[in-house]
Amino acid sequence: MAQLIDGKAISQQIKDELKAEVEALKNDGTDICLAVIQVGDDPASSVYVRNKKRACAYIGVESRAYELPEDTTEEQLVELVKELNADDTVNGILVQLPLPAQIDEDKIIRTISADKDVDGFHPESVGKLWIGEKGFLSCTPAGVIQLLKRSGIEIAGKECVIIGRSNIVGKPMAALLLRENGTVTIAHSRTKNLADVTRRADILIVAIGKERFITSDYVKEGAVVIDVGMHRDAENHLCGDVDFADVEPVASAITPVPGGVGPMTIAMLMNNCVETVRS
Ligand SMILES: Nc1nc(=O)c2c([nH]1)NC[C@@H]1CN(c3ccc(C(=O)N[C@@H](CCC(=O)O)C(=O)O)cc3)C=[N+]21
């Protein structure tokens, strides 16, 4: 039986720590405000945005919601972001992704002021991460590190294999595991003999975006398996990139979906909101 890594419980613990920190900041006269911008009304995005607002309310951060129509132009969104950059009452700015096709996501990410970049997507945040300077960390990979640390799983010296090379998960995940002294491999869609690579992993991080793709054939006995995927299967159940029932018996520890990495992403977003005012 693998140890179940409980992202719901660990994210709750982090949110409680942040709630206490925010209360102390409030007593010193410091308030925190997160601006959340959603363009269009994609139902999945609406669920995530609602969860973020709820987390803000829980820890005592004000959330200011901006709901823009699907046909918003890039210029209009740039204008709003610039206004929020200049607004001293706004500490963090989150633009929910994906954006409609007429808007260039990179342009918007670069427009957000680097000191309000609570998603950690701005090139300045990414650069700081890779050179080991303090800055905003991408929330999902930062959440994975917290899951490992708070579950007592040592990273230093371990073979860490990440499947996926996106800017928001795979690449920052590699930087963070490296910073924790892991030996890091990034596998991706062009990797040859994927199972040979993933079976080397002591810690396997899966972010490929294919429903239940990783079976026990890809996993070394006793490995730690972290599932970053999120899908709705044919029966409308949430599931990950890992075939949980097949992999759980060979793993030493594993995250479920839901209740694994997802809630940690929101907890780390809250941490970044608090980070905007830490001295
Ligand atoms: N600018 C931006 N920043 C993001 O951080 C961002 C984004 N855009 N766009 C979409 C993705 C996705 N994302 C998730 C957050 C929480 C859960 C989460 O809490 N999942 C729950 C289940 C939620 C449910 O019931 O659907 C769980 O895994 O247990 C999942 C996914 C943040 N994202």
mmCIF file of N, CA, C and O and ligand atoms in Angstrom, residues 47-48 51-52 94-98 119 121 230 232 238 258-260 262-263 265-266, ligand 1:
data_model
loop_
_atom_site.group_PDB
_atom_site.id
_atom_site.type_symbol
_atom_site.label_atom_id
_atom_site.label_comp_id
_atom_site.label_asym_id
_atom_site.label_seq_id
_atom_site.Cartn_x
_atom_site.Cartn_y
_atom_site.Cartn_z
ATOM 1 N N VAL A 47 -14.886 27.707 -12.458
ATOM 2 C CA VAL A 47 -14.721 26.902 -11.239
ATOM 3 C C VAL A 47 -13.415 27.285 -10.539
ATOM 4 O O VAL A 47 -13.395 27.548 -9.337
ATOM 5 N N TYR A 48 -12.303 27.355 -11.310
ATOM 6 C CA TYR A 48 -11.007 27.687 -10.711
ATOM 7 C C TYR A 48 -11.038 29.077 -10.093
ATOM 8 O O TYR A 48 -10.536 29.289 -8.991
ATOM 9 N N ASN A 51 -12.837 29.053 -6.877
ATOM 10 C CA ASN A 51 -12.010 28.458 -5.819
ATOM 11 C C ASN A 51 -10.952 29.442 -5.316
ATOM 12 O O ASN A 51 -10.640 29.473 -4.122
ATOM 13 N N LYS A 52 -10.401 30.229 -6.227
ATOM 14 C CA LYS A 52 -9.379 31.215 -5.829
ATOM 15 C C LYS A 52 -9.983 32.296 -4.953
ATOM 16 O O LYS A 52 -9.401 32.686 -3.931
ATOM 17 N N LEU A 94 -3.824 38.425 -11.242
ATOM 18 C CA LEU A 94 -3.888 37.105 -11.868
ATOM 19 C C LEU A 94 -4.815 37.197 -13.076
ATOM 20 O O LEU A 94 -5.962 37.595 -12.940
ATOM 21 N N VAL A 95 -4.295 36.867 -14.250
ATOM 22 C CA VAL A 95 -5.128 36.785 -15.449
ATOM 23 C C VAL A 95 -5.333 35.304 -15.739
ATOM 24 O O VAL A 95 -4.373 34.581 -16.043
ATOM 25 N N GLN A 96 -6.562 34.831 -15.582
ATOM 26 C CA GLN A 96 -6.852 33.411 -15.746
ATOM 27 C C GLN A 96 -6.557 32.976 -17.182
ATOM 28 O O GLN A 96 -6.995 33.605 -18.143
ATOM 29 N N LEU A 97 -5.809 31.892 -17.331
ATOM 30 C CA LEU A 97 -5.490 31.328 -18.639
ATOM 31 C C LEU A 97 -6.349 30.075 -18.844
ATOM 32 O O LEU A 97 -6.758 29.455 -17.865
ATOM 33 N N PRO A 98 -6.630 29.628 -20.052
ATOM 34 C CA PRO A 98 -6.211 30.246 -21.319
ATOM 35 C C PRO A 98 -7.051 31.480 -21.669
ATOM 36 O O PRO A 98 -8.166 31.627 -21.192
ATOM 37 N N ASP A 119 1.351 34.718 -10.244
ATOM 38 C CA ASP A 119 1.402 33.422 -10.939
ATOM 39 C C ASP A 119 2.854 32.959 -11.143
ATOM 40 O O ASP A 119 3.093 31.786 -11.432
ATOM 41 N N PHE A 121 4.698 33.811 -13.679
ATOM 42 C CA PHE A 121 4.870 33.539 -15.113
ATOM 43 C C PHE A 121 5.719 34.583 -15.832
ATOM 44 O O PHE A 121 6.149 34.374 -16.963
ATOM 45 N N MET A 230 -5.191 16.626 -15.040
ATOM 46 C CA MET A 230 -6.578 16.818 -14.585
ATOM 47 C C MET A 230 -7.500 16.677 -15.787
ATOM 48 O O MET A 230 -7.404 17.456 -16.737
ATOM 49 N N ARG A 232 -11.603 15.137 -17.178
ATOM 50 C CA ARG A 232 -12.914 14.571 -16.887
ATOM 51 C C ARG A 232 -13.084 13.381 -17.820
ATOM 52 O O ARG A 232 -13.034 13.547 -19.038
ATOM 53 N N LEU A 238 -13.422 13.112 -12.359
ATOM 54 C CA LEU A 238 -12.096 13.725 -12.464
ATOM 55 C C LEU A 238 -11.045 12.634 -12.374
ATOM 56 O O LEU A 238 -11.136 11.723 -11.554
ATOM 57 N N PRO A 258 -9.107 13.937 -7.879
ATOM 58 C CA PRO A 258 -8.751 15.225 -7.262
ATOM 59 C C PRO A 258 -8.141 15.042 -5.867
ATOM 60 O O PRO A 258 -8.001 13.914 -5.411
ATOM 61 N N GLY A 259 -7.770 16.161 -5.245
ATOM 62 C CA GLY A 259 -7.285 16.130 -3.871
ATOM 63 C C GLY A 259 -5.779 15.960 -3.745
ATOM 64 O O GLY A 259 -5.271 15.647 -2.667
ATOM 65 N N GLY A 260 -5.056 16.156 -4.855
ATOM 66 C CA GLY A 260 -3.597 16.050 -4.816
ATOM 67 C C GLY A 260 -2.968 17.406 -5.103
ATOM 68 O O GLY A 260 -2.968 18.304 -4.244
ATOM 69 N N GLY A 262 -3.892 19.769 -7.338
ATOM 70 C CA GLY A 262 -4.816 20.888 -7.620
ATOM 71 C C GLY A 262 -4.999 21.856 -6.461
ATOM 72 O O GLY A 262 -4.745 23.062 -6.618
ATOM 73 N N PRO A 263 -5.394 21.375 -5.282
ATOM 74 C CA PRO A 263 -5.574 22.293 -4.159
ATOM 75 C C PRO A 263 -4.277 22.999 -3.736
ATOM 76 O O PRO A 263 -4.318 24.116 -3.211
ATOM 77 N N THR A 265 -2.001 24.134 -5.776
ATOM 78 C CA THR A 265 -1.803 25.267 -6.681
ATOM 79 C C THR A 265 -2.432 26.519 -6.085
ATOM 80 O O THR A 265 -1.829 27.602 -6.074
ATOM 81 N N ILE A 266 -3.636 26.361 -5.556
ATOM 82 C CA ILE A 266 -4.337 27.514 -4.980
ATOM 83 C C ILE A 266 -3.665 27.964 -3.681
ATOM 84 O O ILE A 266 -3.497 29.164 -3.447
HETATM 85 N N1 LIG B 1 -3.307 32.424 -14.589
HETATM 86 C C1 LIG B 1 -3.611 31.165 -14.234
HETATM 87 N N2 LIG B 1 -3.111 30.650 -13.081
HETATM 88 C C2 LIG B 1 -3.416 29.366 -12.698
HETATM 89 O O1 LIG B 1 -2.945 28.900 -11.638
HETATM 90 C C3 LIG B 1 -4.291 28.593 -13.521
HETATM 91 C C4 LIG B 1 -4.779 29.176 -14.695
HETATM 92 N N3 LIG B 1 -4.408 30.453 -15.037
HETATM 93 N N4 LIG B 1 -5.600 28.487 -15.515
HETATM 94 C C5 LIG B 1 -6.066 27.145 -15.185
HETATM 95 C C6 LIG B 1 -5.088 26.401 -14.295
HETATM 96 C C7 LIG B 1 -5.662 25.222 -13.561
HETATM 97 N N5 LIG B 1 -5.564 25.544 -12.144
HETATM 98 C C8 LIG B 1 -6.099 24.757 -11.123
HETATM 99 C C9 LIG B 1 -6.275 25.223 -9.847
HETATM 100 C C10 LIG B 1 -6.884 24.447 -8.862
HETATM 101 C C11 LIG B 1 -7.333 23.177 -9.139
HETATM 102 C C12 LIG B 1 -8.038 22.395 -8.082
HETATM 103 O O2 LIG B 1 -8.277 22.864 -7.003
HETATM 104 N N6 LIG B 1 -8.430 21.139 -8.364
HETATM 105 C C13 LIG B 1 -9.188 20.302 -7.450
HETATM 106 C C14 LIG B 1 -10.525 19.891 -8.069
HETATM 107 C C15 LIG B 1 -11.341 21.035 -8.581
HETATM 108 C C16 LIG B 1 -12.631 20.576 -9.274
HETATM 109 O O3 LIG B 1 -13.492 19.993 -8.583
HETATM 110 O O4 LIG B 1 -12.749 20.775 -10.512
HETATM 111 C C17 LIG B 1 -8.416 19.029 -7.111
HETATM 112 O O5 LIG B 1 -7.546 18.646 -7.920
HETATM 113 O O6 LIG B 1 -8.704 18.439 -6.104
HETATM 114 C C18 LIG B 1 -7.148 22.687 -10.408
HETATM 115 C C19 LIG B 1 -6.540 23.464 -11.387
HETATM 116 C C20 LIG B 1 -5.002 26.775 -12.016
HETATM 117 N N7 LIG B 1 -4.678 27.305 -13.210
#
